[in-house]
mmCIF file of C-alpha atoms in Angstrom:
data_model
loop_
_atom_site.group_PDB
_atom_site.id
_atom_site.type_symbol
_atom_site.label_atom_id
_atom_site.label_comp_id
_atom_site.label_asym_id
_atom_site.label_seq_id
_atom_site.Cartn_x
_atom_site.Cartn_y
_atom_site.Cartn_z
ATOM 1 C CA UNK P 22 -80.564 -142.253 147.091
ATOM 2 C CA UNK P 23 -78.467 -139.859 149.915
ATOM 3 C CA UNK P 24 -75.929 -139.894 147.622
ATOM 4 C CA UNK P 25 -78.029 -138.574 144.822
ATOM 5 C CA UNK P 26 -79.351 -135.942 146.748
ATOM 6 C CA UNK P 27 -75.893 -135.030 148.114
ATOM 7 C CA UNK P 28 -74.391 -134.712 144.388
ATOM 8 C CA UNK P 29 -77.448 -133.025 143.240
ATOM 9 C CA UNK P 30 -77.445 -130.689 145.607
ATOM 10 C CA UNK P 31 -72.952 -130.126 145.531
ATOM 11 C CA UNK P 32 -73.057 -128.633 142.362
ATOM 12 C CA UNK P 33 -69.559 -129.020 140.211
ATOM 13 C CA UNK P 34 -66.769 -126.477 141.034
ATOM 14 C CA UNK P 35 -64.305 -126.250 137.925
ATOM 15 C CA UNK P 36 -60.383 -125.171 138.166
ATOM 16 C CA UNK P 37 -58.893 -124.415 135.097
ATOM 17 C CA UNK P 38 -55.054 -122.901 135.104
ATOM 18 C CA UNK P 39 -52.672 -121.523 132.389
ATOM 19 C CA UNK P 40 -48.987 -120.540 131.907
ATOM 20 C CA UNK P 41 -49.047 -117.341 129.926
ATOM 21 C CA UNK P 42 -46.079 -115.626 128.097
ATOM 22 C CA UNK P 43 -43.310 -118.105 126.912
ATOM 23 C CA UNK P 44 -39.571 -119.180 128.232
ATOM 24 C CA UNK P 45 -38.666 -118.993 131.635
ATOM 25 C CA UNK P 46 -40.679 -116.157 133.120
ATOM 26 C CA UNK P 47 -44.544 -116.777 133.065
ATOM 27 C CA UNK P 48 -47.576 -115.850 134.320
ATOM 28 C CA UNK P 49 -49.751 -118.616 136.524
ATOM 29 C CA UNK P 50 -53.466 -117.873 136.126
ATOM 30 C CA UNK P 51 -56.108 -119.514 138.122
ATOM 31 C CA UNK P 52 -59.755 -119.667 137.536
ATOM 32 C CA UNK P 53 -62.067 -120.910 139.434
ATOM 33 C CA UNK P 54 -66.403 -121.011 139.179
ATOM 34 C CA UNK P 55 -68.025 -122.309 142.268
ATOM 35 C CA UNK P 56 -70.820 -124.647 142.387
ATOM 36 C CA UNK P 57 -72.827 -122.129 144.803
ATOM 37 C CA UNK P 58 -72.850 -118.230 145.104
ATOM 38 C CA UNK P 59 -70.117 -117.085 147.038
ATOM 39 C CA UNK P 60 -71.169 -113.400 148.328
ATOM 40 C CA UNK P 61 -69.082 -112.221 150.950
ATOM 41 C CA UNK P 62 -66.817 -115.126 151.258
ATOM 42 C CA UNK P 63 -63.212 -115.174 150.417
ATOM 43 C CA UNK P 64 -61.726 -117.284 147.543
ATOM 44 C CA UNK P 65 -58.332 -119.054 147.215
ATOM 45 C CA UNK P 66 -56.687 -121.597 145.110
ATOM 46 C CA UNK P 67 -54.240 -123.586 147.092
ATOM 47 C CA UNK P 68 -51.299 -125.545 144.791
ATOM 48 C CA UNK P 69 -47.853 -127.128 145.161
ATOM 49 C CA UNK P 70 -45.477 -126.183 143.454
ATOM 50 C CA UNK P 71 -42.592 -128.640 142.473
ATOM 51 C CA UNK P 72 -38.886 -127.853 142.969
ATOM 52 C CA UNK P 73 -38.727 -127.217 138.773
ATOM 53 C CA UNK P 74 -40.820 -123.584 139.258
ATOM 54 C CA UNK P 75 -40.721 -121.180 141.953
ATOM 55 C CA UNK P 76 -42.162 -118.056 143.277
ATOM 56 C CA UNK P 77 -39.622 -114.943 143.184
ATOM 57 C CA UNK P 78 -40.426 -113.517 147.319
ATOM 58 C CA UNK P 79 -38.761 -110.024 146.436
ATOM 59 C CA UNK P 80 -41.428 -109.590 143.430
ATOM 60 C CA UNK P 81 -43.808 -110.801 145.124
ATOM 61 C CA UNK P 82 -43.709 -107.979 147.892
ATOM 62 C CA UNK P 83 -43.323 -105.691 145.576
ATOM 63 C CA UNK P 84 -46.820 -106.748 143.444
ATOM 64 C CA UNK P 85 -48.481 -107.210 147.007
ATOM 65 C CA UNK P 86 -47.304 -103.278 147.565
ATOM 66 C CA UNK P 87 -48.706 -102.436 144.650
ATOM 67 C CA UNK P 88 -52.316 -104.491 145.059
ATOM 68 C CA UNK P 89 -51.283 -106.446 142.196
ATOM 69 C CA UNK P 90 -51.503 -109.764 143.695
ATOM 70 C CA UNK P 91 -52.104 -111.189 146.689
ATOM 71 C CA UNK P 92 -50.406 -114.215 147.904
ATOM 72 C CA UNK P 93 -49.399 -116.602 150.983
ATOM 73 C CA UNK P 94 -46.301 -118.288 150.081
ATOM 74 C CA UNK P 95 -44.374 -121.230 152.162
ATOM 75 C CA UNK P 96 -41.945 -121.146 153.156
ATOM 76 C CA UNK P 97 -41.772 -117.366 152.636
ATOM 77 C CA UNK P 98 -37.872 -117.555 152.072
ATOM 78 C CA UNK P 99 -37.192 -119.193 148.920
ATOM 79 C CA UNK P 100 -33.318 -119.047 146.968
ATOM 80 C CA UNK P 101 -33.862 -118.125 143.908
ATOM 81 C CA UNK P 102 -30.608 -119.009 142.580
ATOM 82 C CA UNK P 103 -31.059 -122.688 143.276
ATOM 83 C CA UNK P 104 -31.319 -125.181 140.491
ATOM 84 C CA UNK P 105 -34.091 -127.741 140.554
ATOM 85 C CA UNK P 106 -31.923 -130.444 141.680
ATOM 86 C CA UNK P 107 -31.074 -128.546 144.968
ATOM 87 C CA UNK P 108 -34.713 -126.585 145.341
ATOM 88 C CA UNK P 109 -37.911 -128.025 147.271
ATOM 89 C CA UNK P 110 -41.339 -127.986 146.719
ATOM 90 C CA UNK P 111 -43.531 -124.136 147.417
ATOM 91 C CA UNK P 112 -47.084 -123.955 148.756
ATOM 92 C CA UNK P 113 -48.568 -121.525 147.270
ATOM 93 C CA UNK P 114 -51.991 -119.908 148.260
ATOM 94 C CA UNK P 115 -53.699 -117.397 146.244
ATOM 95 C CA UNK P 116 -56.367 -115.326 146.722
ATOM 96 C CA UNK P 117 -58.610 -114.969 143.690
ATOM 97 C CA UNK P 118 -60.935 -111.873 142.540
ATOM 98 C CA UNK P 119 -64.273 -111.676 141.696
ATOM 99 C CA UNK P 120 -65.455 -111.467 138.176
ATOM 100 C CA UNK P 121 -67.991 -108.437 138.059
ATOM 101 C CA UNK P 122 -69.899 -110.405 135.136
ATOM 102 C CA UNK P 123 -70.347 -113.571 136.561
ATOM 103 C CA UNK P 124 -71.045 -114.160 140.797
ATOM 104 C CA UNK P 125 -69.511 -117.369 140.544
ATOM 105 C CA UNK P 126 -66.451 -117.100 139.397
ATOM 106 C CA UNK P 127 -63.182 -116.303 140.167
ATOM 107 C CA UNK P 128 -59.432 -115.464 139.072
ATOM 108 C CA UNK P 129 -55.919 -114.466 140.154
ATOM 109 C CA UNK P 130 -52.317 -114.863 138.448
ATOM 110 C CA UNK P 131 -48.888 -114.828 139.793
ATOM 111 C CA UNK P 132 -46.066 -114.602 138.390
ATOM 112 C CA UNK P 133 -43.703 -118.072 138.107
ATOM 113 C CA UNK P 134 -40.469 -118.442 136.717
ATOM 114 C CA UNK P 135 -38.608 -122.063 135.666
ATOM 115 C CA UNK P 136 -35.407 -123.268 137.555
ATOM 116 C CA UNK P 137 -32.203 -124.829 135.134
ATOM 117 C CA UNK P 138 -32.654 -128.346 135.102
ATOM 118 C CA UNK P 139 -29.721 -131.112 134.733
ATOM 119 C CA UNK P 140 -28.222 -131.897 131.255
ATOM 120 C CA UNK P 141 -30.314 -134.423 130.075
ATOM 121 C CA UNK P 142 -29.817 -137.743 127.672
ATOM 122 C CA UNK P 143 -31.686 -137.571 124.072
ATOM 123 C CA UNK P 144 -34.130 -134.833 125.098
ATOM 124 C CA UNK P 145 -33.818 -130.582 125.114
ATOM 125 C CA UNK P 146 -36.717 -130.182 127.746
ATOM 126 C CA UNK P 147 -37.804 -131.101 131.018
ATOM 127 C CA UNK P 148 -41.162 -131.329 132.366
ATOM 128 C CA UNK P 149 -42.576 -129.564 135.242
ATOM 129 C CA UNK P 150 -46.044 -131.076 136.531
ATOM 130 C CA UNK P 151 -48.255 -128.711 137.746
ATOM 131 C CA UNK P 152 -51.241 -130.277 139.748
ATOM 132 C CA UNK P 153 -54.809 -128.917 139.655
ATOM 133 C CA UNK P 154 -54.865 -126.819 142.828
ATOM 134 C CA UNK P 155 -57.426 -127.343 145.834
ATOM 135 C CA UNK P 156 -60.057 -124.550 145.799
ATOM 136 C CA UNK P 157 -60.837 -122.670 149.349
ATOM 137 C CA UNK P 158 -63.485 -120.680 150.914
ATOM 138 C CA UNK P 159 -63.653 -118.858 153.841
ATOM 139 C CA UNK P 160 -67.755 -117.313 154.901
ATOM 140 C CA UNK P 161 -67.344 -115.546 157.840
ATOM 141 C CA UNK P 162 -71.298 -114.334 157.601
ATOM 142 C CA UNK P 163 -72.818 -117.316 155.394
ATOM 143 C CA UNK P 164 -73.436 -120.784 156.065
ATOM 144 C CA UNK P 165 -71.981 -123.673 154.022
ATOM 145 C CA UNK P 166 -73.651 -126.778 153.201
ATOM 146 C CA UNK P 167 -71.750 -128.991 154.886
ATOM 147 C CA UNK P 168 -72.202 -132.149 152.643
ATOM 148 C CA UNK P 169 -70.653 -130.114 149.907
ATOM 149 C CA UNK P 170 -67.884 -128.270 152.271
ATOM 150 C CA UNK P 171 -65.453 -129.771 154.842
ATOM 151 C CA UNK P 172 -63.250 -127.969 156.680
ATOM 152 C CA UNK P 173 -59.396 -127.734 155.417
ATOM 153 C CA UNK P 174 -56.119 -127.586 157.429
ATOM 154 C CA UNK P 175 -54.772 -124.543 155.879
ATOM 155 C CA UNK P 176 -52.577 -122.089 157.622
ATOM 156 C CA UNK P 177 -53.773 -118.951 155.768
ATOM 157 C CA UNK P 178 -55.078 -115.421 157.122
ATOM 158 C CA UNK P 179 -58.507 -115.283 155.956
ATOM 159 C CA UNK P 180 -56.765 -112.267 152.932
ATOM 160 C CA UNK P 181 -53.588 -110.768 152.381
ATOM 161 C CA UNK P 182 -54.932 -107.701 154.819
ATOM 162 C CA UNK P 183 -56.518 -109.437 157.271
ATOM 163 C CA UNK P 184 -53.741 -111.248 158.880
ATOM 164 C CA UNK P 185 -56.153 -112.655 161.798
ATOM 165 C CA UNK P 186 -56.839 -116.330 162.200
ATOM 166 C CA UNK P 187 -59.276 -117.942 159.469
ATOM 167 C CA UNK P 188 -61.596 -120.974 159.117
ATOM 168 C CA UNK P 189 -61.135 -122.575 155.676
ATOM 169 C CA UNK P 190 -63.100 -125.021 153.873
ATOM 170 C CA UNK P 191 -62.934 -127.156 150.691
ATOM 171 C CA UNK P 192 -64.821 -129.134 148.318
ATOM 172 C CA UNK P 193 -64.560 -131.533 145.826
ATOM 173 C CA UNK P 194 -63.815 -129.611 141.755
ATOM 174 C CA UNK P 195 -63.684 -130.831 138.537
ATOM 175 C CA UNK P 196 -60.556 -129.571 136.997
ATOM 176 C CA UNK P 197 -60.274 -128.293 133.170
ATOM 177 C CA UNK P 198 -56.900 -130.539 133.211
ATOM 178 C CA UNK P 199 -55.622 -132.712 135.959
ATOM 179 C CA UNK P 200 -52.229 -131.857 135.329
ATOM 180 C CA UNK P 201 -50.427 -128.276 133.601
ATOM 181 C CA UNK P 202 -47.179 -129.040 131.905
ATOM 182 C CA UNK P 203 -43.984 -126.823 132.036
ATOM 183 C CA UNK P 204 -41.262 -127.717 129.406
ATOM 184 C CA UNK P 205 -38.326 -126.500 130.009
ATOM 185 C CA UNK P 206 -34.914 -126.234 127.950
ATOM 186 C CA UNK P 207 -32.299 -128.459 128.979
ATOM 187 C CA UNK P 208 -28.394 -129.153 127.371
ATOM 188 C CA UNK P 209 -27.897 -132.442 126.303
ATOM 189 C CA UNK P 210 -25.309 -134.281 127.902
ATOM 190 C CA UNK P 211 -23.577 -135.360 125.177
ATOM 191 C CA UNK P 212 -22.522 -132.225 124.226
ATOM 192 C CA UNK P 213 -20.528 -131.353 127.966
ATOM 193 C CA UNK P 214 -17.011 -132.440 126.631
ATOM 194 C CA UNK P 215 -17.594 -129.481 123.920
ATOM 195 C CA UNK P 216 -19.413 -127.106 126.020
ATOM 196 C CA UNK P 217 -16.348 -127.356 129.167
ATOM 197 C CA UNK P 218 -14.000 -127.432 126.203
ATOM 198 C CA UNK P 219 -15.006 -124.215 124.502
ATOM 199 C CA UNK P 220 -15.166 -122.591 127.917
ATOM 200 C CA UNK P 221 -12.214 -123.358 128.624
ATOM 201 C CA UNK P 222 -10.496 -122.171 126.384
ATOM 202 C CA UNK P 223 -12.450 -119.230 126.203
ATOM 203 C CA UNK P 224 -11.181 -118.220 129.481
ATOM 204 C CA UNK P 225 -8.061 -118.822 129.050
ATOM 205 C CA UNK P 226 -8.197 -116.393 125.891
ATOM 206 C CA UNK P 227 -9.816 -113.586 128.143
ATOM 207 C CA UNK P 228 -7.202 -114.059 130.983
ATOM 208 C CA UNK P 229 -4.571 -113.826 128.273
ATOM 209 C CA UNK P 230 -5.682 -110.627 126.832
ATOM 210 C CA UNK P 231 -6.413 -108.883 130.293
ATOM 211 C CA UNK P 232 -2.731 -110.016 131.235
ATOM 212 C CA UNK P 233 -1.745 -108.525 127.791
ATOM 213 C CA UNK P 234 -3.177 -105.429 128.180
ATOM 214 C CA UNK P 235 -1.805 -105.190 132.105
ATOM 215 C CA UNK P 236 1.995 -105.531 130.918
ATOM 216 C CA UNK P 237 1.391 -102.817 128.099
ATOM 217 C CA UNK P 238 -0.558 -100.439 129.515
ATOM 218 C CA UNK P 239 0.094 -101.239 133.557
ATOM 219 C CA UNK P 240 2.246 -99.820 136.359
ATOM 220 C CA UNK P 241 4.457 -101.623 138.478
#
């Protein structure tokens, strides 16, 4: 019967998240609608992201500059040259904005862009798993019911301008999907004899017609 109570009372928080735009530059959007009313508390989605996506740090300041989004990324250096076979995993906390139609909800995006993936064997795409992320709040004037909220170890300033220590919480959520897929374009490896073949040669064609034009037009 405590349990009853305790799920009656917890109402459902849902996640739902999206890749918008196509190819390897897209848009991450997270909503979220709470189970409770949220008024003066802070919201923030909290995900992984593999080694296969990544968070660009340069355009990130310069969104954050502009109040365009507001993010906590770590670790805060990231190469962005890296493929996915030499990256590592992001965390990646964002702070979400209030919906002025409905009090409990919720939503933020950020942009994401794909790494190159290895050749692969029989397939053109890869696939980049996106978990559902874990949903935050932060009250600093309101008083959470603690059956439905337990505090979180999360190593966030309570927003992106208030960089002063904050007390985070979670809760359980019922996500849209479990999982957000990423496919991403791959070569085939069976095609690597022709590809270092033609490039190859190809090189070998622009050396010899930069050496060309050096003897005729050059001097020594």
């Amino acid at each position: 019967c405590v349990t009853s109570d305790v799920q009656a009372a917890c109402r459902d928080t849902t996640v739902t998240q999206e890749l918008l735009k196509e190819g390897f530059h897209r848009d991450l959007l997270v909503k979220v609608e709470l189970g409770e009313d949220a008024e003066g508390c802070a919201v923030a989605a909290r995900t992984r992201l593999p080694p296969g996506i990544y968070v660009d740090p340069y355009e990130l300041a310069t969104l954050q500059q502009q109040n365009l989004t507001k993010v906590v990324l770590t670790p805060d250096v990231t190469d962005v040259e890296a493929p996915e076979y030499l990256a590592t995993a992001l965390v990646l906390v964002l702070y979400l904005e209030a919906d002025p139609r409905c009090s409990r909800c919720f939503h933020a995006a950020v942009p994401v862009h794909a790494r190159y993936h290895r050749p692969a064997e029989g397939s053109q795409h890869a696939l980049v798993v996106l978990e559902s992320p874990e949903v935050l709040l932060c009250c600093c004037h309101s008083h959470l019911a603690a059956e439905c909220w337990e505090p979180a170890e999360v190593g966030a300033p309570c927003s992106a301008e208030n960089v002063g220590p904050c007390r985070w919480h979670s809760t359980t959520h019922r996500a849209a999907r479990e999982e957000l897929m990423l496919e991403v374009p791959v070569g085939l490896r069976e095609h690597s004899s022709l590809v270092c073949a033609l490039t190859l040669l190809t090189t070998l064609l622009c050396a010899s017609l930069i050496l060309a034009a050096t003897c005729r037009h050059g001097h020594f």
